[in-house]
Amino acid sequence: MSKILVFGHQNPDTDAIGSSYAFAELSRLRGLDAEVVALGEVNEETAFALDYFGVTAPRVVTSAKAEGVDTVILTDHNEFQQSISDIRDVTIMGVVDHHRVANFETEAPLFMTLEPVGSASSIVYRQFKAEGRELPKATAGLLLSGLISDTLLLKSPTTHPTDFKVAEALAEISGVDLETYGLALLKAGTNLATKSAAELIDIDAKTFELNGNAVRVAQVNTVDIAEVLERQDEIEAAINAAIAANGYSDFVFMITDIVNSNSEILALGQNIGKVEAAFDFELKNNHAFLAGAVSRKKQVVPQLTESFNK
Amino acid sequence: MSKILVFGHQNPDTDAIGSSYAFAELSRLRGLDAEVVALGEVNEETAFALDYFGVTAPRVVTSAKAEGVDTVILTDHNEFQQSISDIRDVTIMGVVDHHRVANFETEAPLFMTLEPVGSASSIVYRQFKAEGRELPKATAGLLLSGLISDTLLLKSPTTHPTDFKVAEALAEISGVDLETYGLALLKAGTNLATKSAAELIDIDAKTFELNGNAVRVAQVNTVDIAEVLERQDEIEAAINAAIAANGYSDFVFMITDIVNSNSEILALGQNIGKVEAAFDFELKNNHAFLAGAVSRKKQVVPQLTESFNK
């Protein structure tokens, strides 16, 4: 049997790493020769989780073919532009995800399990449970970290009613206190001062194809929005460089306050009118406040999609 | 709570009707206000199954909005051109399917359960079972009919190893002998003599977008390929009329011998060279024999897709 690579999206976040790590394990239990890999270096938040549970970061790959692999399983994403570079040349055996479906197609039938829940990790947890398989402590810890990260400790509107029980169960298996560990994990991801502006806008960034436009939507978590905005000039220079280098039509940068659950939106690009219409606000000096917004998936991308399609 | 429509693909076959009927029932058990509808009149095979189990055919609709509905669940398909006319204007809450994914996208996350098994009905059966819900006899009968129909009584290469046990369990619940009922069901669908050529090429037909071409692939089941070919002139006239009326680039017509598990392929259109390359055969008088081929999904569409993409 030939090897199967399991991975989350580019610019992996904690849910991408946690869900792919656990799903590779589940796939091995099901009899497949599956290896977890990552499409980029882990961020500081994920590094905290891996360190806490004593797990080595998955090795980074950029091409399946270069690894001699022609079958892959995706977690926490489905859109091709967020996936491995040669995704169109390989067979997609399975997908476990909690995002919308777009820019995704296959030549043959596949396993695809999508649920509109708080994290891909929640779905992987349910599959372990449905099959009556025991979750190792570290695996449970990484799934819990994925869920905490994606839902900002169950506070994001993307949190599904079922996620609270999932978090409880995973906290128990992994032997941590949910609130204490959760806050420590999220805080580990807010250490932005040591990052260059170019790193900042790439910590958690995804490209969306909106009505023919390549729109980059990046997000950073912080406990102090003003501190990030002090670096606005530097950040704008990095964004403009990224636009020039990658051909993005627009760059939407979310600076999210994880304590008060709000975001500041900084946007540059060709369709600023559409960005403003999406959120019914006016950018001043290229940025504006978006009260209550913490979720890119639920509070930013659908609004942009609708506005760009008008 | 507003009403949700559940339906299979256009030109519904027995799996489209069986899976949507049962999934609507499951959705109601889950607390949703779900109604099964169909995107076309049922064929003779499906009518046999409905009659056998005493179920009325779902009413036919062509637009969700016209029904005052803005949320839908799809079974046995995902490609938009096979779905309800206003699929792009409604919210897709869920998909249960066993086909490849293509021409499908959503604005928001959804429930999507795809498995590469013999029928969408198999997947719906598994969901009833996973939730510990009892299957009513008629519902089990329709799911069984969907599985028999799509796998030609478990003989098609699309049959999944797990489908044999699913068929056994469903036959027991619905109180039929699998072989006896299965053959009677399939034979009910081979009564082609009473059909006009225009009806014949539309009994089980789907459009695929292959590298910018709208390729229509239709299939009829028979116990005598020669009998169908006697009507070749009439069938070709109907195909050419369908091409002219609908802008298909090509029309591939599978005449499948359900007893010996072979097909004759009759093809007309602009890309005949690509069709011939797909199957490595030469059409003579527009048709050729394809030994062992009974599955459009596994033995025809992937081959066409690869050939058209070259």
Coordinates of C-alpha atoms in Angstrom, one line a residue:
Chain A
M1 CA 0.0 0.0 0.0
S2 CA 1.4 3.4 -0.9
K3 CA 1.8 6.2 1.5
I4 CA -0.9 8.8 2.1
L5 CA -0.1 12.3 3.3
V6 CA -2.5 14.0 5.7
F7 CA -2.3 17.8 6.1
G8 CA -4.1 21.0 7.0
H9 CA -4.0 24.2 5.1
Q10 CA -1.1 26.5 4.2
N11 CA 0.0 28.8 7.0
P12 CA -1.1 26.1 9.4
D13 CA -3.0 27.2 12.5
T14 CA -3.5 25.0 15.6
D15 CA -6.7 23.4 14.2
A16 CA -5.0 22.6 10.9
I17 CA -2.1 20.8 12.8
G18 CA -4.3 19.3 15.5
S19 CA -6.9 17.9 13.1
S20 CA -4.4 16.5 10.7
Y21 CA -2.2 15.0 13.4
A22 CA -5.2 13.2 14.9
F23 CA -6.7 12.2 11.6
A24 CA -3.5 10.6 10.4
E25 CA -3.5 8.6 13.6
L26 CA -7.1 7.5 13.0
S27 CA -6.2 6.6 9.4
R28 CA -3.4 4.4 10.7
L29 CA -5.8 2.7 13.1
R30 CA -8.0 2.1 10.1
G31 CA -5.2 0.3 8.3
L32 CA -3.8 3.0 6.1
D33 CA -0.1 4.0 5.7
A34 CA -0.8 7.6 6.6
E35 CA 1.7 10.3 7.7
V36 CA 0.9 13.8 9.0
V37 CA 2.8 16.6 7.4
A38 CA 2.4 20.4 7.4
L39 CA 2.3 23.0 4.6
G40 CA 4.3 25.4 6.6
E41 CA 6.1 26.0 9.9
V42 CA 3.9 26.0 13.0
N43 CA 3.0 29.3 14.6
E44 CA 3.8 30.2 18.2
E45 CA 0.4 29.2 19.5
T46 CA 0.7 25.8 17.9
A47 CA 4.3 25.4 19.1
F48 CA 3.0 26.0 22.7
A49 CA 0.4 23.2 22.3
L50 CA 2.9 20.7 20.7
D51 CA 5.4 21.5 23.4
Y52 CA 2.8 21.1 26.2
F53 CA 1.8 17.7 25.0
G54 CA 5.3 16.5 24.0
V55 CA 4.6 16.2 20.2
T56 CA 7.1 17.0 17.5
A57 CA 5.9 19.4 14.8
P58 CA 5.0 17.6 11.6
R59 CA 7.7 18.0 8.9
V60 CA 7.0 20.6 6.3
V61 CA 6.3 19.6 2.7
T62 CA 5.3 21.7 -0.4
S63 CA 4.6 19.0 -3.0
A64 CA 3.1 15.5 -2.7
K65 CA 4.7 14.3 -5.9
A66 CA 8.1 15.3 -4.6
E67 CA 7.5 13.0 -1.7
G68 CA 6.6 10.1 -4.1
V69 CA 3.0 10.3 -2.9
D70 CA -0.1 10.5 -5.1
T71 CA -2.9 10.2 -2.6
V72 CA -3.7 12.8 0.1
I73 CA -6.2 13.6 2.8
L74 CA -7.1 17.2 3.7
T75 CA -8.2 18.5 7.0
D76 CA -9.4 22.0 8.0
H77 CA -9.6 23.2 4.4
N78 CA -10.8 22.2 0.9
E79 CA -10.1 25.2 -1.3
F80 CA -7.2 24.3 -3.7
Q81 CA -5.4 27.6 -3.3
Q82 CA -5.0 26.9 0.4
S83 CA -3.7 23.4 -0.2
I84 CA -0.6 21.6 -1.3
S85 CA 1.0 23.1 -4.5
D86 CA 0.2 20.0 -6.7
I87 CA -3.2 19.3 -5.3
R88 CA -4.7 19.1 -8.8
D89 CA -2.2 16.3 -9.7
V90 CA -3.0 13.9 -6.9
T91 CA -6.0 11.8 -5.7
I92 CA -7.9 13.3 -2.8
M93 CA -9.0 10.3 -0.8
G94 CA -10.7 12.3 2.0
V95 CA -11.6 15.7 3.4
V96 CA -12.5 16.5 7.0
D97 CA -13.4 20.2 7.3
H98 CA -15.7 22.8 8.8
H99 CA -15.4 25.5 6.1
R100 CA -17.5 26.4 3.1
V101 CA -16.8 24.5 -0.1
A102 CA -15.2 26.4 -3.0
N103 CA -12.5 25.9 -5.6
F104 CA -12.7 22.2 -4.9
E105 CA -13.3 19.3 -7.3
T106 CA -12.3 15.7 -7.7
E107 CA -12.3 13.2 -10.6
A108 CA -13.6 10.4 -8.4
P109 CA -15.9 9.9 -5.4
L110 CA -14.2 10.3 -2.0
F111 CA -14.7 10.4 1.7
M112 CA -15.8 13.9 2.7
T113 CA -17.0 14.8 6.2
L114 CA -18.0 18.5 6.6
E115 CA -19.8 19.9 9.6
P116 CA -20.6 23.5 10.4
V117 CA -18.9 23.3 13.8
G118 CA -16.2 25.2 15.6
S119 CA -13.2 23.3 14.5
A120 CA -12.1 20.4 12.2
S121 CA -10.7 18.9 15.4
S122 CA -14.3 18.6 16.7
I123 CA -15.2 16.4 13.7
V124 CA -12.1 14.2 14.1
Y125 CA -12.9 13.7 17.8
R126 CA -16.4 12.5 16.8
Q127 CA -15.0 10.0 14.3
F128 CA -12.7 8.5 17.0
K129 CA -15.7 8.3 19.3
A130 CA -18.1 6.8 16.7
E131 CA -15.6 4.0 16.1
G132 CA -15.1 3.4 19.8
R133 CA -11.4 4.1 19.6
E134 CA -9.5 5.4 22.5
L135 CA -7.8 8.8 22.1
P136 CA -4.2 9.0 23.4
K137 CA -3.7 11.9 25.8
A138 CA -1.5 13.9 23.5
T139 CA -3.8 13.5 20.6
A140 CA -6.8 14.7 22.7
G141 CA -4.7 17.6 23.8
L142 CA -3.9 18.7 20.2
L143 CA -7.6 18.3 19.2
L144 CA -8.6 20.4 22.2
S145 CA -6.0 23.0 21.2
G146 CA -7.4 23.1 17.7
L147 CA -10.9 23.7 19.0
I148 CA -9.8 26.4 21.5
S149 CA -7.8 28.2 18.9
D150 CA -10.5 28.3 16.3
T151 CA -13.3 29.3 18.7
L152 CA -11.2 31.6 20.8
L153 CA -12.0 29.4 23.8
L154 CA -15.6 28.8 22.8
K155 CA -16.4 32.5 22.5
S156 CA -16.5 32.9 18.7
P157 CA -19.9 32.7 17.0
T158 CA -18.5 29.8 15.0
T159 CA -18.7 27.7 18.2
H160 CA -21.3 25.0 17.7
P161 CA -23.6 24.0 20.6
T162 CA -22.0 20.5 20.5
D163 CA -18.5 22.0 20.8
F164 CA -18.9 22.7 24.5
K165 CA -19.2 19.0 25.3
V166 CA -16.4 18.1 22.9
A167 CA -14.1 20.6 24.7
E168 CA -15.1 19.2 28.1
A169 CA -14.4 15.6 27.0
L170 CA -11.1 16.5 25.4
A171 CA -10.0 18.5 28.5
E172 CA -10.7 15.5 30.6
I173 CA -8.8 13.0 28.4
S174 CA -5.9 15.3 28.0
G175 CA -5.8 16.2 31.7
V176 CA -5.9 20.0 31.6
D177 CA -8.2 22.6 33.0
L178 CA -10.1 24.1 30.0
E179 CA -10.0 27.8 31.0
T180 CA -6.4 27.8 32.4
Y181 CA -4.9 25.9 29.5
G182 CA -7.1 27.7 26.9
L183 CA -6.0 31.2 28.0
A184 CA -2.4 30.1 28.1
L185 CA -2.6 28.7 24.6
L186 CA -4.3 31.8 23.2
K187 CA -1.8 34.1 24.9
A188 CA 1.1 32.2 23.4
G189 CA -0.3 33.3 20.0
T190 CA -0.4 37.0 20.8
N191 CA 3.3 37.6 21.2
L192 CA 3.5 39.8 18.1
A193 CA 6.3 42.2 19.2
T194 CA 9.1 39.8 18.1
K195 CA 7.6 39.4 14.6
S196 CA 8.4 41.5 11.5
A197 CA 5.5 43.1 9.8
A198 CA 5.9 40.6 6.9
E199 CA 5.6 37.8 9.4
L200 CA 2.6 39.4 11.1
I201 CA 0.5 39.5 8.0
D202 CA 1.2 35.9 7.2
I203 CA 0.7 34.2 10.6
D204 CA -2.8 33.2 9.8
A205 CA -3.7 34.3 6.2
K206 CA -5.8 32.7 3.5
T207 CA -6.6 33.6 0.0
F208 CA -10.2 33.6 -1.2
E209 CA -11.3 33.8 -4.8
L210 CA -14.1 36.3 -4.8
N211 CA -15.8 36.9 -8.1
G212 CA -12.5 36.7 -9.9
N213 CA -10.5 38.6 -7.3
A214 CA -7.7 37.0 -5.2
V215 CA -8.6 38.5 -1.8
R216 CA -6.1 37.8 1.1
V217 CA -7.7 37.8 4.5
A218 CA -5.2 37.7 7.4
Q219 CA -5.8 37.6 11.1
V220 CA -3.7 38.2 14.2
N221 CA -4.8 37.8 17.8
T222 CA -3.8 40.3 20.4
V223 CA -4.7 41.6 23.9
D224 CA -4.1 45.2 22.7
I225 CA -5.2 46.4 19.3
A226 CA -3.6 49.9 19.7
E227 CA -0.2 48.3 20.2
V228 CA -0.5 46.6 16.8
L229 CA -1.8 49.8 15.1
E230 CA 1.3 51.6 16.3
R231 CA 3.1 49.6 13.6
Q232 CA 0.6 50.6 10.9
D233 CA 3.1 52.1 8.5
E234 CA 5.4 49.1 8.6
I235 CA 2.4 46.7 8.3
E236 CA 1.0 48.6 5.2
A237 CA 4.4 48.5 3.5
A238 CA 4.4 44.7 4.1
I239 CA 0.8 44.4 2.8
N240 CA 1.6 46.4 -0.3
A241 CA 4.7 44.2 -0.9
A242 CA 2.6 41.1 -0.6
I243 CA 0.0 42.4 -3.0
A244 CA 2.7 43.2 -5.5
A245 CA 4.4 39.9 -5.1
N246 CA 1.3 37.7 -5.2
G247 CA -1.2 39.6 -7.3
Y248 CA -3.8 39.9 -4.6
S249 CA -6.6 42.3 -5.6
D250 CA -7.1 43.2 -1.9
F251 CA -5.7 42.5 1.5
V252 CA -7.9 42.5 4.5
F253 CA -6.1 42.4 7.8
M254 CA -8.1 41.5 11.0
I255 CA -6.5 42.6 14.3
T256 CA -8.6 40.7 16.8
D257 CA -8.8 41.5 20.5
I258 CA -9.2 38.1 22.1
V259 CA -10.2 39.5 25.5
N260 CA -13.0 41.8 24.4
S261 CA -14.0 39.9 21.2
N262 CA -13.7 42.8 18.7
S263 CA -11.6 43.4 15.6
E264 CA -10.0 46.3 13.9
I265 CA -10.0 45.9 10.1
L266 CA -7.1 47.3 8.1
A267 CA -7.7 47.0 4.3
L268 CA -5.7 47.9 1.2
G269 CA -6.4 47.1 -2.4
Q270 CA -8.4 47.7 -5.6
N271 CA -11.9 47.1 -4.2
I272 CA -11.9 49.1 -1.0
G273 CA -15.5 50.2 -1.8
K274 CA -16.6 46.6 -1.8
V275 CA -14.8 46.0 1.5
E276 CA -16.5 49.0 3.1
A277 CA -19.9 47.9 1.7
A278 CA -19.4 44.4 3.1
F279 CA -19.2 45.7 6.7
D280 CA -21.2 48.9 6.3
F281 CA -18.4 51.0 7.7
E282 CA -16.0 53.6 6.4
L283 CA -12.3 53.1 6.6
K284 CA -10.4 56.0 8.0
N285 CA -6.7 56.1 7.4
N286 CA -7.3 52.5 5.9
H287 CA -8.8 51.0 9.1
A288 CA -12.1 50.7 11.0
F289 CA -13.5 49.0 14.0
L290 CA -15.7 46.0 13.7
A291 CA -17.5 45.5 17.0
G292 CA -18.1 41.8 18.0
A293 CA -16.2 40.4 15.1
V294 CA -13.7 37.6 15.9
S295 CA -14.4 35.1 13.2
R296 CA -13.0 35.4 9.7
K297 CA -15.1 32.5 8.5
K298 CA -18.5 33.7 9.8
Q299 CA -18.1 37.4 10.2
V300 CA -15.8 38.5 7.4
V301 CA -15.6 36.1 4.5
P302 CA -19.3 35.6 3.8
Q303 CA -19.8 39.4 4.0
L304 CA -16.9 40.0 1.6
T305 CA -18.2 37.2 -0.7
E306 CA -21.7 38.8 -0.9
S307 CA -20.3 42.3 -1.5
F308 CA -17.8 41.2 -4.2
N309 CA -20.6 39.3 -6.0
K310 CA -22.8 42.4 -6.3
Chain B
M1 CA -38.6 27.2 11.6
S2 CA -38.9 27.5 7.8
K3 CA -39.3 24.5 5.6
I4 CA -36.4 22.7 4.1
L5 CA -36.6 20.8 0.8
V6 CA -34.7 17.5 0.4
F7 CA -34.2 16.2 -3.1
G8 CA -32.0 14.1 -5.4
H9 CA -30.8 15.1 -8.9
Q10 CA -32.7 15.9 -12.0
N11 CA -33.9 12.9 -14.0
P12 CA -34.3 11.2 -10.7
D13 CA -33.3 7.5 -10.5
T14 CA -34.2 5.1 -7.7
D15 CA -31.2 6.1 -5.6
A16 CA -32.0 9.8 -5.9
I17 CA -35.6 9.1 -4.8
G18 CA -34.8 6.5 -2.1
S19 CA -32.0 8.5 -0.5
S20 CA -34.0 11.8 -0.5
Y21 CA -37.1 10.2 0.8
A22 CA -35.2 8.5 3.7
F23 CA -33.1 11.5 4.5
A24 CA -36.1 13.8 4.7
E25 CA -37.5 11.4 7.2
L26 CA -34.3 11.3 9.2
S27 CA -34.2 15.1 9.1
R28 CA -37.7 15.3 10.6
L29 CA -36.6 12.9 13.3
R30 CA -33.8 15.3 14.0
G31 CA -36.3 18.1 14.4
L32 CA -36.3 19.8 11.1
D33 CA -39.3 20.7 9.0
A34 CA -38.1 18.8 6.0
E35 CA -40.1 17.7 2.9
V36 CA -38.9 15.3 0.2
V37 CA -39.5 16.6 -3.3
A38 CA -38.2 15.4 -6.7
L39 CA -36.7 17.3 -9.6
G40 CA -38.6 15.3 -12.2
E41 CA -41.1 12.5 -12.6
V42 CA -40.0 9.1 -11.4
N43 CA -38.9 6.4 -13.9
E44 CA -40.6 3.0 -14.3
E45 CA -38.0 1.3 -12.1
T46 CA -38.6 3.7 -9.3
A47 CA -42.4 3.6 -9.8
F48 CA -42.1 -0.2 -9.3
A49 CA -40.3 0.3 -5.9
L50 CA -42.7 3.0 -4.7
D51 CA -45.7 0.8 -5.6
Y52 CA -44.1 -2.2 -4.0
F53 CA -43.7 -0.4 -0.7
G54 CA -46.8 1.6 -0.9
V55 CA -45.2 5.0 -1.0
T56 CA -46.5 8.0 -3.1
A57 CA -44.0 9.6 -5.5
P58 CA -42.6 12.9 -4.1
R59 CA -44.2 15.9 -5.8
V60 CA -42.1 17.5 -8.6
V61 CA -40.7 21.0 -8.1
T62 CA -38.4 23.0 -10.3
S63 CA -37.5 26.0 -8.1
A64 CA -37.0 26.3 -4.4
K65 CA -37.8 30.0 -4.3
A66 CA -41.2 29.3 -6.0
E67 CA -42.0 27.1 -3.1
G68 CA -41.1 29.9 -0.6
V69 CA -38.1 27.9 0.5
D70 CA -34.6 29.2 0.9
T71 CA -32.8 26.2 2.5
V72 CA -32.2 22.8 0.8
I73 CA -30.5 19.5 1.3
L74 CA -29.2 17.5 -1.6
T75 CA -28.9 13.8 -1.9
D76 CA -27.2 11.7 -4.6
H77 CA -25.7 14.7 -6.3
N78 CA -23.7 17.8 -5.7
E79 CA -23.0 19.3 -9.2
F80 CA -25.1 22.4 -9.6
Q81 CA -26.1 21.7 -13.2
Q82 CA -27.8 18.4 -11.9
S83 CA -29.7 20.3 -9.1
I84 CA -32.6 22.5 -8.7
S85 CA -32.8 25.5 -11.1
D86 CA -32.2 28.1 -8.4
I87 CA -29.5 26.2 -6.5
R88 CA -27.2 29.3 -6.5
D89 CA -29.8 31.4 -4.8
V90 CA -30.5 29.2 -1.8
T91 CA -28.6 28.0 1.3
I92 CA -27.4 24.4 1.0
M93 CA -27.7 23.0 4.5
G94 CA -26.5 19.5 3.7
V95 CA -25.3 17.1 1.1
V96 CA -25.3 13.3 1.2
D97 CA -23.7 11.9 -1.9
H98 CA -21.4 9.2 -3.4
H99 CA -20.2 11.1 -6.5
R100 CA -17.1 13.1 -7.2
V101 CA -17.3 16.8 -6.3
A102 CA -17.5 19.3 -9.1
N103 CA -19.3 22.6 -9.9
F104 CA -20.2 22.9 -6.3
E105 CA -19.6 25.7 -3.9
T106 CA -21.3 27.3 -0.9
E107 CA -21.0 30.6 0.9
A108 CA -21.1 29.1 4.4
P109 CA -20.0 25.9 6.1
L110 CA -22.5 23.0 5.8
F111 CA -23.1 19.3 6.6
M112 CA -21.6 17.2 3.8
T113 CA -21.3 13.5 4.0
L114 CA -19.7 11.8 1.0
E115 CA -18.5 8.3 0.8
P116 CA -17.2 6.4 -2.2
V117 CA -19.8 3.6 -1.8
G118 CA -22.4 2.1 -4.1
S119 CA -25.3 4.4 -3.4
A120 CA -26.3 7.5 -1.5
S121 CA -28.9 5.2 0.1
S122 CA -26.1 3.2 1.7
I123 CA -24.9 6.4 3.5
V124 CA -28.4 7.4 4.7
Y125 CA -28.8 3.9 6.0
R126 CA -25.6 4.3 8.0
Q127 CA -26.8 7.6 9.5
F128 CA -30.0 6.0 10.7
K129 CA -28.0 3.2 12.3
A130 CA -25.3 5.5 13.8
E131 CA -28.1 7.4 15.6
G132 CA -29.8 4.2 16.7
R133 CA -33.0 5.1 14.9
E134 CA -35.4 2.5 13.7
L135 CA -36.0 2.3 9.9
P136 CA -39.6 1.9 8.9
K137 CA -40.2 -1.0 6.5
A138 CA -41.1 1.2 3.5
T139 CA -38.1 3.5 4.1
A140 CA -35.8 0.5 4.3
G141 CA -37.3 -0.8 1.1
L142 CA -36.7 2.4 -0.8
L143 CA -33.1 2.6 0.4
L144 CA -32.6 -1.0 -0.6
S145 CA -34.1 -0.2 -4.1
G146 CA -31.7 2.7 -4.4
L147 CA -28.7 0.5 -3.6
I148 CA -29.8 -2.3 -6.0
S149 CA -30.5 0.2 -8.8
D150 CA -27.2 2.0 -8.6
T151 CA -25.1 -1.2 -8.2
L152 CA -27.1 -3.4 -10.6
L153 CA -27.8 -5.8 -7.8
L154 CA -24.3 -5.5 -6.3
K155 CA -22.6 -6.4 -9.6
S156 CA -21.3 -3.0 -10.6
P157 CA -17.6 -2.1 -9.8
T158 CA -19.1 0.9 -7.8
T159 CA -20.3 -1.6 -5.2
H160 CA -18.3 -1.1 -2.0
P161 CA -17.3 -4.0 0.2
T162 CA -19.6 -2.6 2.9
D163 CA -22.6 -2.5 0.6
F164 CA -23.2 -6.3 0.7
K165 CA -24.0 -6.1 4.4
V166 CA -26.1 -3.0 4.0
A167 CA -28.2 -4.8 1.3
E168 CA -28.6 -7.8 3.6
A169 CA -29.8 -5.6 6.5
L170 CA -32.1 -3.6 4.4
A171 CA -33.6 -6.7 2.8
E172 CA -34.4 -8.1 6.2
I173 CA -36.0 -4.9 7.5
S174 CA -38.1 -4.5 4.4
G175 CA -39.0 -8.2 4.3
V176 CA -37.9 -9.0 0.7
D177 CA -35.7 -11.6 -0.8
L178 CA -32.7 -9.6 -2.1
E179 CA -32.2 -11.6 -5.4
T180 CA -35.9 -12.0 -6.3
Y181 CA -36.9 -8.4 -5.5
G182 CA -33.7 -7.0 -7.0
L183 CA -34.2 -8.7 -10.4
A184 CA -37.8 -7.7 -10.5
L185 CA -36.9 -4.1 -9.7
L186 CA -34.1 -3.9 -12.4
K187 CA -36.4 -5.6 -15.0
A188 CA -39.1 -3.0 -14.3
G189 CA -36.6 -0.4 -15.6
T190 CA -35.8 -2.2 -18.9
N191 CA -39.2 -1.8 -20.5
L192 CA -37.9 0.5 -23.2
A193 CA -40.3 -0.4 -26.1
T194 CA -43.0 1.9 -24.9
K195 CA -40.7 4.9 -24.8
S196 CA -40.1 7.4 -27.5
A197 CA -36.4 7.9 -28.5
A198 CA -36.6 11.4 -26.8
E199 CA -37.7 9.7 -23.6
L200 CA -35.1 7.0 -23.9
I201 CA -32.1 9.3 -24.0
D202 CA -33.5 11.2 -21.0
I203 CA -34.4 8.3 -18.6
D204 CA -31.1 8.6 -16.7
A205 CA -29.1 11.4 -18.1
K206 CA -26.6 13.8 -16.5
T207 CA -24.6 16.7 -17.9
F208 CA -20.9 17.0 -17.0
E209 CA -18.8 20.1 -17.5
L210 CA -15.6 18.7 -19.0
N211 CA -12.9 21.3 -19.7
G212 CA -15.5 23.8 -20.7
N213 CA -17.7 21.3 -22.7
A214 CA -21.2 20.4 -21.6
V215 CA -21.1 16.6 -22.1
R216 CA -24.4 14.7 -21.7
V217 CA -24.0 11.1 -20.5
A218 CA -27.2 9.0 -20.6
Q219 CA -27.7 5.4 -19.7
V220 CA -30.4 2.9 -20.3
N221 CA -30.6 -0.6 -18.9
T222 CA -31.7 -3.5 -21.1
V223 CA -31.6 -7.3 -21.4
D224 CA -31.0 -7.0 -25.2
I225 CA -28.6 -4.4 -26.6
A226 CA -29.4 -5.3 -30.2
E227 CA -33.1 -4.5 -29.6
V228 CA -32.2 -1.0 -28.6
L229 CA -29.7 -0.6 -31.5
E230 CA -32.5 -1.4 -33.9
R231 CA -33.8 2.0 -33.1
Q232 CA -30.5 3.8 -33.8
D233 CA -31.8 6.2 -36.5
E234 CA -34.6 7.4 -34.3
I235 CA -32.3 7.6 -31.2
E236 CA -29.6 9.6 -33.1
A237 CA -32.3 12.1 -34.3
A238 CA -33.4 12.6 -30.7
I239 CA -29.8 13.0 -29.6
N240 CA -29.1 15.6 -32.3
A241 CA -32.3 17.5 -31.3
A242 CA -31.2 17.4 -27.6
I243 CA -27.7 18.7 -28.6
A244 CA -29.3 21.6 -30.6
A245 CA -31.8 22.5 -27.9
N246 CA -29.4 22.4 -25.0
G247 CA -26.0 23.3 -26.4
Y248 CA -24.3 20.0 -25.4
S249 CA -20.9 19.6 -27.0
D250 CA -21.3 15.9 -27.0
F251 CA -23.8 13.2 -26.2
V252 CA -22.6 9.8 -24.9
F253 CA -25.4 7.2 -24.7
M254 CA -24.7 4.0 -22.7
I255 CA -26.8 1.0 -23.5
T256 CA -26.2 -1.4 -20.6
D257 CA -26.8 -5.1 -20.6
I258 CA -27.8 -5.8 -17.0
V259 CA -27.6 -9.6 -17.4
N260 CA -24.1 -9.8 -18.9
S261 CA -22.7 -6.6 -17.5
N262 CA -21.5 -4.9 -20.7
S263 CA -22.4 -1.7 -22.5
E264 CA -22.6 -0.4 -26.1
I265 CA -21.6 3.2 -26.4
L266 CA -23.3 5.5 -28.9
A267 CA -21.7 8.9 -29.2
L268 CA -22.4 12.0 -31.2
G269 CA -20.9 15.5 -31.0
Q270 CA -18.0 17.8 -31.5
N271 CA -15.3 15.8 -29.6
I272 CA -15.7 12.3 -30.9
G273 CA -11.9 11.9 -31.0
K274 CA -11.7 12.6 -27.3
V275 CA -14.5 10.1 -26.6
E276 CA -12.7 7.4 -28.6
A277 CA -9.4 8.2 -26.8
A278 CA -11.2 7.9 -23.5
F279 CA -12.1 4.3 -24.1
D280 CA -9.4 3.4 -26.5
F281 CA -11.9 2.2 -29.0
E282 CA -13.1 3.2 -32.5
L283 CA -16.7 4.1 -33.1
K284 CA -18.2 2.4 -36.1
N285 CA -21.5 3.8 -37.3
N286 CA -21.2 6.0 -34.2
H287 CA -21.2 3.1 -31.7
A288 CA -18.8 0.7 -30.1
F289 CA -18.8 -2.1 -27.5
L290 CA -17.3 -1.5 -24.0
A291 CA -16.8 -4.9 -22.4
G292 CA -17.5 -5.0 -18.7
A293 CA -18.7 -1.4 -18.4
V294 CA -21.8 -0.9 -16.4
S295 CA -21.0 2.1 -14.3
R296 CA -21.2 5.7 -15.7
K297 CA -19.5 7.0 -12.6
K298 CA -16.6 4.7 -12.5
Q299 CA -16.1 3.4 -16.0
V300 CA -17.2 6.3 -18.2
V301 CA -17.1 9.8 -16.6
P302 CA -13.5 9.6 -15.1
Q303 CA -12.2 8.3 -18.5
L304 CA -14.0 11.1 -20.3
T305 CA -12.8 13.7 -17.8
E306 CA -9.2 12.7 -18.3
S307 CA -9.5 12.6 -22.0
F308 CA -11.2 16.0 -22.3
N309 CA -8.5 17.5 -20.0
K310 CA -5.7 16.4 -22.2

